[in-house]
Structure formats: C-alpha cells, structure tokens
PDB file of C-alpha atoms in Angstrom:
ATOM      1  CA  MET A   1      31.503  92.578  39.311  1.00  0.00           C
ATOM      2  CA  MET A   2      31.187  90.379  42.257  1.00  0.00           C
ATOM      3  CA  ASN A   3      29.623  87.909  40.623  1.00  0.00           C
ATOM      4  CA  GLN A   4      32.016  87.799  38.386  1.00  0.00           C
ATOM      5  CA  ILE A   5      34.892  87.902  40.777  1.00  0.00           C
ATOM      6  CA  ILE A   6      33.111  84.988  42.554  1.00  0.00           C
ATOM      7  CA  ASP A   7      33.012  83.128  39.014  1.00  0.00           C
ATOM      8  CA  PHE A   8      36.530  83.427  38.698  1.00  0.00           C
ATOM      9  CA  PHE A   9      37.357  82.256  41.948  1.00  0.00           C
ATOM     10  CA  SER A  10      35.237  79.136  41.391  1.00  0.00           C
ATOM     11  CA  SER A  11      36.899  78.285  38.418  1.00  0.00           C
ATOM     12  CA  ILE A  12      40.244  77.674  39.958  1.00  0.00           C
ATOM     13  CA  PRO A  13      41.924  75.271  42.334  1.00  0.00           C
ATOM     14  CA  PRO A  14      40.520  76.018  45.681  1.00  0.00           C
ATOM     15  CA  VAL A  15      44.192  76.523  47.034  1.00  0.00           C
ATOM     16  CA  TRP A  16      45.109  78.811  44.342  1.00  0.00           C
ATOM     17  CA  ALA A  17      42.240  80.396  45.233  1.00  0.00           C
ATOM     18  CA  ALA A  18      43.248  80.831  49.171  1.00  0.00           C
ATOM     19  CA  LEU A  19      46.861  81.802  47.759  1.00  0.00           C
ATOM     20  CA  LEU A  20      45.206  84.672  45.892  1.00  0.00           C
ATOM     21  CA  ALA A  21      42.222  86.023  48.680  1.00  0.00           C
ATOM     22  CA  THR A  22      45.246  85.920  51.073  1.00  0.00           C
ATOM     23  CA  LEU A  23      47.656  87.893  48.990  1.00  0.00           C
ATOM     24  CA  PHE A  24      44.853  90.451  48.475  1.00  0.00           C
ATOM     25  CA  CYS A  25      44.869  90.862  52.466  1.00  0.00           C
ATOM     26  CA  TRP A  26      48.417  91.007  52.591  1.00  0.00           C
ATOM     27  CA  PHE A  27      48.547  93.685  49.673  1.00  0.00           C
ATOM     28  CA  LEU A  28      46.266  95.926  51.500  1.00  0.00           C
ATOM     29  CA  THR A  29      48.573  95.603  54.427  1.00  0.00           C
ATOM     30  CA  ALA A  30      51.295  96.692  52.413  1.00  0.00           C
ATOM     31  CA  VAL A  31      49.028  99.629  51.294  1.00  0.00           C
ATOM     32  CA  GLY A  32      48.562 100.817  55.078  1.00  0.00           C
ATOM     33  CA  ALA A  33      52.131 100.640  55.564  1.00  0.00           C
ATOM     34  CA  SER A  34      53.085 102.632  52.569  1.00  0.00           C
ATOM     35  CA  PHE A  35      51.420 105.957  54.240  1.00  0.00           C
ATOM     36  CA  VAL A  36      54.477 106.082  56.233  1.00  0.00           C
ATOM     37  CA  LEU A  37      56.225 106.989  52.625  1.00  0.00           C
ATOM     38  CA  LEU A  38      53.583 109.989  52.464  1.00  0.00           C
ATOM     39  CA  PHE A  39      52.816 111.193  56.082  1.00  0.00           C
ATOM     40  CA  LYS A  40      55.506 111.507  58.786  1.00  0.00           C
ATOM     41  CA  LYS A  41      52.693 110.509  61.535  1.00  0.00           C
ATOM     42  CA  VAL A  42      49.407 109.657  61.983  1.00  0.00           C
ATOM     43  CA  ASN A  43      47.104 111.066  65.072  1.00  0.00           C
ATOM     44  CA  GLN A  44      47.378 108.561  67.943  1.00  0.00           C
ATOM     45  CA  VAL A  45      43.319 109.002  68.638  1.00  0.00           C
ATOM     46  CA  VAL A  46      42.929 108.288  64.695  1.00  0.00           C
ATOM     47  CA  LEU A  47      45.230 105.110  64.851  1.00  0.00           C
ATOM     48  CA  ASP A  48      43.404 103.869  68.299  1.00  0.00           C
ATOM     49  CA  GLY A  49      40.002 104.115  66.252  1.00  0.00           C
ATOM     50  CA  MET A  50      41.435 101.957  63.484  1.00  0.00           C
ATOM     51  CA  LEU A  51      42.492  99.689  65.860  1.00  0.00           C
ATOM     52  CA  GLY A  52      39.558  99.121  67.367  1.00  0.00           C
ATOM     53  CA  PHE A  53      37.739  98.768  63.982  1.00  0.00           C
ATOM     54  CA  THR A  54      40.141  95.955  63.305  1.00  0.00           C
ATOM     55  CA  GLY A  55      39.443  94.305  66.686  1.00  0.00           C
ATOM     56  CA  GLY A  56      35.353  94.761  65.437  1.00  0.00           C
ATOM     57  CA  VAL A  57      36.029  92.874  62.397  1.00  0.00           C
ATOM     58  CA  MET A  58      37.789  89.996  63.851  1.00  0.00           C
ATOM     59  CA  ILE A  59      34.960  89.425  66.278  1.00  0.00           C
ATOM     60  CA  ALA A  60      32.181  89.632  63.570  1.00  0.00           C
ATOM     61  CA  ALA A  61      34.318  87.363  61.315  1.00  0.00           C
ATOM     62  CA  SER A  62      34.882  84.871  64.099  1.00  0.00           C
ATOM     63  CA  PHE A  63      31.036  84.223  64.629  1.00  0.00           C
ATOM     64  CA  TRP A  64      29.517  85.042  61.144  1.00  0.00           C
ATOM     65  CA  SER A  65      32.615  83.416  58.845  1.00  0.00           C
ATOM     66  CA  LEU A  66      33.672  81.064  61.177  1.00  0.00           C
ATOM     67  CA  LEU A  67      31.549  79.740  64.125  1.00  0.00           C
ATOM     68  CA  ALA A  68      28.283  79.852  62.483  1.00  0.00           C
ATOM     69  CA  PRO A  69      29.268  77.674  59.674  1.00  0.00           C
ATOM     70  CA  ALA A  70      30.832  75.255  61.944  1.00  0.00           C
ATOM     71  CA  ILE A  71      28.071  74.791  64.039  1.00  0.00           C
ATOM     72  CA  ALA A  72      25.756  74.418  61.083  1.00  0.00           C
ATOM     73  CA  MET A  73      27.382  71.523  59.364  1.00  0.00           C
ATOM     74  CA  THR A  74      28.039  69.344  62.432  1.00  0.00           C
ATOM     75  CA  GLY A  75      25.262  66.981  62.396  1.00  0.00           C
ATOM     76  CA  GLY A  76      23.218  65.900  65.677  1.00  0.00           C
ATOM     77  CA  GLU A  77      21.326  67.882  68.080  1.00  0.00           C
ATOM     78  CA  GLY A  78      22.225  69.834  71.603  1.00  0.00           C
ATOM     79  CA  PHE A  79      25.406  69.102  72.998  1.00  0.00           C
ATOM     80  CA  ARG A  80      26.539  67.178  70.561  1.00  0.00           C
ATOM     81  CA  LYS A  81      26.251  69.475  67.431  1.00  0.00           C
ATOM     82  CA  VAL A  82      28.430  72.306  69.420  1.00  0.00           C
ATOM     83  CA  MET A  83      31.120  70.202  70.691  1.00  0.00           C
ATOM     84  CA  PRO A  84      33.442  70.408  67.705  1.00  0.00           C
ATOM     85  CA  ALA A  85      32.694  74.320  67.421  1.00  0.00           C
ATOM     86  CA  ALA A  86      33.681  74.283  71.493  1.00  0.00           C
ATOM     87  CA  ILE A  87      36.569  72.006  71.323  1.00  0.00           C
ATOM     88  CA  GLY A  88      37.875  73.746  67.771  1.00  0.00           C
ATOM     89  CA  PHE A  89      37.478  77.437  69.440  1.00  0.00           C
ATOM     90  CA  ILE A  90      39.373  76.422  72.696  1.00  0.00           C
ATOM     91  CA  GLY A  91      42.159  74.684  70.836  1.00  0.00           C
ATOM     92  CA  GLY A  92      42.685  77.790  68.507  1.00  0.00           C
ATOM     93  CA  ALA A  93      42.818  80.227  71.463  1.00  0.00           C
ATOM     94  CA  LEU A  94      45.513  77.676  73.517  1.00  0.00           C
ATOM     95  CA  PHE A  95      47.762  77.542  70.217  1.00  0.00           C
ATOM     96  CA  LEU A  96      47.850  81.208  70.163  1.00  0.00           C
ATOM     97  CA  PHE A  97      48.299  81.438  73.864  1.00  0.00           C
ATOM     98  CA  ALA A  98      51.453  78.775  73.471  1.00  0.00           C
ATOM     99  CA  LEU A  99      53.016  80.897  71.003  1.00  0.00           C
ATOM    100  CA  ASP A 100      52.309  84.283  72.933  1.00  0.00           C
ATOM    101  CA  LYS A 101      54.200  82.296  76.008  1.00  0.00           C
ATOM    102  CA  LEU A 102      56.845  80.832  73.790  1.00  0.00           C
ATOM    103  CA  LEU A 103      57.782  83.451  70.514  1.00  0.00           C
ATOM    104  CA  PRO A 104      59.660  86.470  71.844  1.00  0.00           C
ATOM    105  CA  HIS A 105      57.624  89.557  70.479  1.00  0.00           C
ATOM    106  CA  LEU A 106      56.650  92.972  71.822  1.00  0.00           C
ATOM    107  CA  HIS A 107      53.421  94.985  71.017  1.00  0.00           C
ATOM    108  CA  LEU A 108      53.006  98.126  70.043  1.00  0.00           C
ATOM    109  CA  ASN A 109      53.942 101.245  72.281  1.00  0.00           C
ATOM    110  CA  HIS A 110      55.225  98.920  74.951  1.00  0.00           C
ATOM    111  CA  ALA A 111      58.221  99.768  76.554  1.00  0.00           C
ATOM    112  CA  ASP A 112      61.668  97.444  75.910  1.00  0.00           C
ATOM    113  CA  ASP A 113      61.343  95.656  79.238  1.00  0.00           C
ATOM    114  CA  GLU A 114      57.660  94.511  78.471  1.00  0.00           C
ATOM    115  CA  VAL A 115      59.090  92.064  75.945  1.00  0.00           C
ATOM    116  CA  GLU A 116      56.415  88.894  75.951  1.00  0.00           C
ATOM    117  CA  GLY A 117      57.622  84.869  75.429  1.00  0.00           C
ATOM    118  CA  LEU A 118      61.131  83.590  75.669  1.00  0.00           C
ATOM    119  CA  LYS A 119      64.270  85.785  76.223  1.00  0.00           C
ATOM    120  CA  SER A 120      65.751  86.528  72.792  1.00  0.00           C
ATOM    121  CA  GLY A 121      68.486  88.759  71.703  1.00  0.00           C
ATOM    122  CA  TRP A 122      66.402  90.374  68.761  1.00  0.00           C
ATOM    123  CA  GLN A 123      66.001  93.841  67.689  1.00  0.00           C
ATOM    124  CA  LYS A 124      62.754  95.825  69.305  1.00  0.00           C
ATOM    125  CA  THR A 125      61.746  96.307  65.695  1.00  0.00           C
ATOM    126  CA  THR A 126      62.089  92.264  65.166  1.00  0.00           C
ATOM    127  CA  LEU A 127      60.240  91.830  68.107  1.00  0.00           C
ATOM    128  CA  LEU A 128      57.505  94.394  66.974  1.00  0.00           C
ATOM    129  CA  VAL A 129      56.683  92.890  63.673  1.00  0.00           C
ATOM    130  CA  PHE A 130      56.860  89.464  64.704  1.00  0.00           C
ATOM    131  CA  ALA A 131      54.077  90.566  67.320  1.00  0.00           C
ATOM    132  CA  ILE A 132      51.746  91.319  64.212  1.00  0.00           C
ATOM    133  CA  THR A 133      53.118  88.454  62.486  1.00  0.00           C
ATOM    134  CA  LEU A 134      51.403  86.286  65.274  1.00  0.00           C
ATOM    135  CA  HIS A 135      48.302  88.366  64.756  1.00  0.00           C
ATOM    136  CA  ASN A 136      47.910  87.452  61.038  1.00  0.00           C
ATOM    137  CA  ILE A 137      48.098  83.829  61.288  1.00  0.00           C
ATOM    138  CA  PRO A 138      44.663  82.852  62.209  1.00  0.00           C
ATOM    139  CA  GLU A 139      43.280  85.532  59.374  1.00  0.00           C
ATOM    140  CA  GLY A 140      45.392  83.889  56.645  1.00  0.00           C
ATOM    141  CA  LEU A 141      44.383  80.003  58.117  1.00  0.00           C
ATOM    142  CA  ALA A 142      40.365  81.247  58.608  1.00  0.00           C
ATOM    143  CA  VAL A 143      40.394  82.089  54.591  1.00  0.00           C
ATOM    144  CA  GLY A 144      42.400  79.164  53.724  1.00  0.00           C
ATOM    145  CA  VAL A 145      40.111  76.767  56.002  1.00  0.00           C
ATOM    146  CA  LEU A 146      36.776  78.469  54.009  1.00  0.00           C
ATOM    147  CA  PHE A 147      38.192  77.293  50.428  1.00  0.00           C
ATOM    148  CA  GLY A 148      39.077  74.073  51.734  1.00  0.00           C
ATOM    149  CA  GLY A 149      35.445  73.822  52.979  1.00  0.00           C
ATOM    150  CA  VAL A 150      34.590  74.496  49.288  1.00  0.00           C
ATOM    151  CA  ALA A 151      37.116  72.125  47.375  1.00  0.00           C
ATOM    152  CA  VAL A 152      35.523  69.113  49.483  1.00  0.00           C
ATOM    153  CA  GLY A 153      32.221  70.288  48.483  1.00  0.00           C
ATOM    154  CA  ILE A 154      30.932  71.273  51.856  1.00  0.00           C
ATOM    155  CA  PRO A 155      27.734  73.198  51.036  1.00  0.00           C
ATOM    156  CA  GLU A 156      28.017  75.864  54.373  1.00  0.00           C
ATOM    157  CA  ALA A 157      31.719  76.518  53.064  1.00  0.00           C
ATOM    158  CA  SER A 158      31.304  78.346  49.748  1.00  0.00           C
ATOM    159  CA  VAL A 159      33.329  80.593  47.559  1.00  0.00           C
ATOM    160  CA  ALA A 160      31.418  83.851  48.033  1.00  0.00           C
ATOM    161  CA  GLY A 161      32.044  83.381  52.224  1.00  0.00           C
ATOM    162  CA  ALA A 162      35.317  83.028  51.659  1.00  0.00           C
ATOM    163  CA  LEU A 163      35.696  85.840  49.454  1.00  0.00           C
ATOM    164  CA  THR A 164      33.594  87.882  52.256  1.00  0.00           C
ATOM    165  CA  LEU A 165      36.168  86.905  55.067  1.00  0.00           C
ATOM    166  CA  ALA A 166      39.021  87.763  52.783  1.00  0.00           C
ATOM    167  CA  ILE A 167      37.747  91.478  51.540  1.00  0.00           C
ATOM    168  CA  GLY A 168      36.855  91.884  55.731  1.00  0.00           C
ATOM    169  CA  ILE A 169      40.670  90.836  56.809  1.00  0.00           C
ATOM    170  CA  GLY A 170      41.600  93.196  54.272  1.00  0.00           C
ATOM    171  CA  ILE A 171      39.586  95.953  55.090  1.00  0.00           C
ATOM    172  CA  GLN A 172      41.007  95.671  58.630  1.00  0.00           C
ATOM    173  CA  ASN A 173      44.749  94.846  57.091  1.00  0.00           C
ATOM    174  CA  LEU A 174      44.806  98.156  55.672  1.00  0.00           C
ATOM    175  CA  PRO A 175      44.614 100.177  59.182  1.00  0.00           C
ATOM    176  CA  GLU A 176      47.072  97.420  60.351  1.00  0.00           C
ATOM    177  CA  GLY A 177      49.468  98.341  58.206  1.00  0.00           C
ATOM    178  CA  ILE A 178      49.273 101.899  59.321  1.00  0.00           C
ATOM    179  CA  ALA A 179      49.421 100.950  62.916  1.00  0.00           C
ATOM    180  CA  VAL A 180      52.867  98.774  62.334  1.00  0.00           C
ATOM    181  CA  ALA A 181      54.598 101.067  60.120  1.00  0.00           C
ATOM    182  CA  MET A 182      54.226 104.439  61.713  1.00  0.00           C
ATOM    183  CA  PRO A 183      55.543 103.370  65.253  1.00  0.00           C
ATOM    184  CA  LEU A 184      58.298 102.025  63.751  1.00  0.00           C
ATOM    185  CA  ARG A 185      58.983 105.260  62.030  1.00  0.00           C
ATOM    186  CA  ARG A 186      58.286 107.386  65.194  1.00  0.00           C
ATOM    187  CA  MET A 187      61.592 104.925  66.730  1.00  0.00           C
ATOM    188  CA  GLY A 188      63.776 106.417  64.243  1.00  0.00           C
ATOM    189  CA  MET A 189      63.712 103.574  61.547  1.00  0.00           C
ATOM    190  CA  SER A 190      63.736 105.095  57.892  1.00  0.00           C
ATOM    191  CA  ARG A 191      60.465 105.319  55.743  1.00  0.00           C
ATOM    192  CA  GLY A 192      61.551 102.655  53.497  1.00  0.00           C
ATOM    193  CA  LYS A 193      62.167  99.991  56.408  1.00  0.00           C
ATOM    194  CA  SER A 194      59.440 101.042  57.980  1.00  0.00           C
ATOM    195  CA  PHE A 195      57.430 100.210  55.100  1.00  0.00           C
ATOM    196  CA  MET A 196      58.910  96.971  54.116  1.00  0.00           C
ATOM    197  CA  TYR A 197      58.650  96.109  58.222  1.00  0.00           C
ATOM    198  CA  GLY A 198      55.123  96.939  57.714  1.00  0.00           C
ATOM    199  CA  GLN A 199      53.967  95.317  54.676  1.00  0.00           C
ATOM    200  CA  ALA A 200      56.643  92.096  56.077  1.00  0.00           C
ATOM    201  CA  SER A 201      53.981  91.102  59.017  1.00  0.00           C
ATOM    202  CA  ALA A 202      51.603  90.121  56.606  1.00  0.00           C
ATOM    203  CA  LEU A 203      53.394  87.845  54.566  1.00  0.00           C
ATOM    204  CA  VAL A 204      52.610  84.755  56.828  1.00  0.00           C
ATOM    205  CA  GLU A 205      48.639  85.167  55.704  1.00  0.00           C
ATOM    206  CA  PRO A 206      49.231  83.818  52.042  1.00  0.00           C
ATOM    207  CA  ILE A 207      51.376  80.890  53.771  1.00  0.00           C
ATOM    208  CA  ALA A 208      48.538  80.107  56.439  1.00  0.00           C
ATOM    209  CA  GLY A 209      46.222  80.302  53.977  1.00  0.00           C
ATOM    210  CA  VAL A 210      47.362  77.759  51.997  1.00  0.00           C
ATOM    211  CA  VAL A 211      48.148  75.609  54.872  1.00  0.00           C
ATOM    212  CA  GLY A 212      44.680  75.646  55.871  1.00  0.00           C
ATOM    213  CA  ALA A 213      43.028  74.741  52.040  1.00  0.00           C
ATOM    214  CA  LEU A 214      45.485  71.833  52.404  1.00  0.00           C
ATOM    215  CA  SER A 215      44.531  70.555  55.502  1.00  0.00           C
ATOM    216  CA  VAL A 216      40.671  70.577  55.219  1.00  0.00           C
ATOM    217  CA  ALA A 217      40.928  68.619  51.395  1.00  0.00           C
ATOM    218  CA  PHE A 218      43.211  66.433  52.950  1.00  0.00           C
ATOM    219  CA  PHE A 219      41.323  65.648  56.121  1.00  0.00           C
ATOM    220  CA  THR A 220      37.460  66.689  55.274  1.00  0.00           C
ATOM    221  CA  PRO A 221      36.231  65.626  58.859  1.00  0.00           C
ATOM    222  CA  ILE A 222      38.142  68.131  60.467  1.00  0.00           C
ATOM    223  CA  LEU A 223      36.751  71.578  58.992  1.00  0.00           C
ATOM    224  CA  PRO A 224      33.952  72.415  61.770  1.00  0.00           C
ATOM    225  CA  TYR A 225      37.160  72.149  64.230  1.00  0.00           C
ATOM    226  CA  ALA A 226      39.456  74.271  61.866  1.00  0.00           C
ATOM    227  CA  LEU A 227      37.039  76.689  61.305  1.00  0.00           C
ATOM    228  CA  ALA A 228      36.097  77.377  65.253  1.00  0.00           C
ATOM    229  CA  PHE A 229      40.114  76.605  65.615  1.00  0.00           C
ATOM    230  CA  ALA A 230      40.522  80.144  63.349  1.00  0.00           C
ATOM    231  CA  ALA A 231      37.965  81.810  65.242  1.00  0.00           C
ATOM    232  CA  GLY A 232      39.436  80.805  68.688  1.00  0.00           C
ATOM    233  CA  ALA A 233      42.657  82.554  67.388  1.00  0.00           C
ATOM    234  CA  MET A 234      41.237  85.200  66.569  1.00  0.00           C
ATOM    235  CA  ILE A 235      39.199  86.069  69.402  1.00  0.00           C
ATOM    236  CA  PHE A 236      42.229  85.182  71.694  1.00  0.00           C
ATOM    237  CA  VAL A 237      44.168  88.179  69.771  1.00  0.00           C
ATOM    238  CA  VAL A 238      41.570  90.578  69.906  1.00  0.00           C
ATOM    239  CA  VAL A 239      41.330  90.416  73.808  1.00  0.00           C
ATOM    240  CA  GLU A 240      44.823  89.978  74.668  1.00  0.00           C
ATOM    241  CA  GLU A 241      46.336  92.114  71.953  1.00  0.00           C
ATOM    242  CA  VAL A 242      44.171  94.397  70.020  1.00  0.00           C
ATOM    243  CA  ILE A 243      41.750  95.847  72.767  1.00  0.00           C
ATOM    244  CA  PRO A 244      44.300  96.244  75.461  1.00  0.00           C
ATOM    245  CA  GLU A 245      46.285  98.289  72.700  1.00  0.00           C
ATOM    246  CA  THR A 246      43.578 100.794  72.096  1.00  0.00           C
ATOM    247  CA  GLN A 247      42.919 101.385  75.860  1.00  0.00           C
ATOM    248  CA  ARG A 248      46.347 102.568  76.475  1.00  0.00           C
ATOM    249  CA  ASN A 249      46.644 106.356  75.273  1.00  0.00           C
ATOM    250  CA  GLY A 250      43.431 107.051  76.946  1.00  0.00           C
ATOM    251  CA  ASN A 251      41.081 107.357  73.461  1.00  0.00           C
ATOM    252  CA  ASN A 252      38.920 104.775  74.625  1.00  0.00           C
ATOM    253  CA  ASP A 253      35.515 105.942  73.388  1.00  0.00           C
ATOM    254  CA  ILE A 254      37.327 106.221  69.983  1.00  0.00           C
ATOM    255  CA  ALA A 255      38.716 102.833  70.391  1.00  0.00           C
ATOM    256  CA  THR A 256      35.458 101.604  71.565  1.00  0.00           C
ATOM    257  CA  LEU A 257      33.501 103.153  68.368  1.00  0.00           C
ATOM    258  CA  GLY A 258      35.970 101.810  66.511  1.00  0.00           C
ATOM    259  CA  VAL A 259      35.250  97.867  67.617  1.00  0.00           C
ATOM    260  CA  ILE A 260      31.352  98.833  67.020  1.00  0.00           C
ATOM    261  CA  GLY A 261      32.297  99.836  63.346  1.00  0.00           C
ATOM    262  CA  GLY A 262      34.058  97.352  62.442  1.00  0.00           C
ATOM    263  CA  PHE A 263      31.653  94.819  63.756  1.00  0.00           C
ATOM    264  CA  VAL A 264      28.964  96.201  61.913  1.00  0.00           C
ATOM    265  CA  VAL A 265      31.170  96.224  58.806  1.00  0.00           C
ATOM    266  CA  MET A 266      31.608  92.562  58.965  1.00  0.00           C
ATOM    267  CA  MET A 267      28.663  91.620  59.739  1.00  0.00           C
ATOM    268  CA  LEU A 268      26.934  93.593  57.116  1.00  0.00           C
ATOM    269  CA  LEU A 269      29.287  92.057  54.387  1.00  0.00           C
ATOM    270  CA  ASP A 270      28.993  88.495  55.675  1.00  0.00           C
ATOM    271  CA  VAL A 271      25.282  88.588  55.660  1.00  0.00           C
ATOM    272  CA  ALA A 272      25.016  90.674  52.404  1.00  0.00           C
ATOM    273  CA  LEU A 273      27.662  88.992  50.327  1.00  0.00           C
ATOM    274  CA  GLY A 274      28.369  85.639  51.567  1.00  0.00           C
TER     275      GLY A 274
END
C-alpha cells in the first residue's frame, strides 16, 4: 500500500504532491477538531498527554526528517559541512521568535491578560486560533521543502521521506485539533463554531507547503538552509509553546511520557519508511 502511495506521489509534480500531503495534514486536524461534535469535553490529563505527544513528534521530525538530511546533502568537512544547517536552524527559530513578538495571539488555557505580540482588539477566540496557526507554519513548510528537494533531484530528499514527514505531522495534528476545539467549546462557543475554528488553524499548512516546494524548486542551493530553517521553527514552537502548555495543569509525568512516545513514533516512521 505504501509503495503504491509513493508511486502515485512520484508521478505528479512535486508542488501538487506538497499540496496533497499538507491537505492530508489539515484533514487530520479537522478529524481531531470534529471530536467536539461528539464529546462535551476531554479529560485534561489526556489532553496534556496528547499535547506532549505532538511535541515529541515535532522534535523527532526536526532531526530525522530535516536536520540530518540538511547536513548529509552539504559538501565539505567539519564546520563547513554543518554551517548551513546551523545558520538555517537559527534563522527558523528567530523567524518564529519575531512572529511571536509581533503578531497578536493567545496560547491555550492562558488568561486574557496573557496575550502575546502587539496589542489588538481581536477576540479571544481569534487570538487562540492564531496561536495554533503560527504553530502550523513550519510544519507545512517542512513538508513542502522536502518535496521541493525531490523536484530538483537531490538524493537526500525523497518522496518516501516527505510522505513520512507528512504522516508524522498528520498523526500529531489529530490530537492538536482536539486540543484547539475543546477549549473553545469550554469557553461557550457552539460545537459547530468550535469545529470550524479548530480545523481552520491548520489551513495555513497547505499554503506553507506550496511555498516551501516552490522556493526550493526555484532556488536549489537553499535546500539545506530551508530544511534546517523549518527544523529551527518547529523546535522553537515546541520549547516556547507546546511543552510549557503541558506543564500548566500538574500533569507533568503524563505530558513527559507523551513527548517520549511521540518522539519514538516519529523516529520509527522516519527510519522504517523514510
């Protein structure tokens, strides 16, 4: 089955492949958000464990799917070989840092006076969704960049690797959809609106995926930098948002085990399939 999927994605233009793969990631976010239509609430312990799982997947994907290929495809030895990855990684983290400081957003389960970024008159629900939207930009970008590498024929970038990354991100998007929609429901929003806002938070992924694929296709030398850029952005999100969020409710042990589980699942997927 996996071979047939790889063959199909290999037969279509990489930009279209990036779009379809990131639409799959969005779809699983929508599946997670749809839980709000079936259940009134999700136990906070379970929610923190799932958030920890998403963090573990993102950490593993940052290394196995992004940093390791970025280093492998760079010529030279010693510092010369690792510098593009280091520069890209720092650039990605600083990019998310700048967005975090400039764009108004509110993390899950934070009080109204904990809004980050520039002041705005946006509603709390909009600020919450915007926070998760920022979270999803590097995920879509990472998938798109790998497909872009396939387009220009770089050996370290494969369709199988790009699909594996998309599968891993999709898996962690499912609990992420739950984690967005359920708090909105608890705030008094209707089931339908909670679902719509929850799934909308991942709509940026297909856009970022196409942008990533196009950028590498037109500027091939940037691929190692672009892969590491996506990794740096993802690690920033995990450290600044995901892990602290899992520690706010006293469920530290469950959240930590969730991170370990997510890391192992993504590592197995990447090594076995990618």
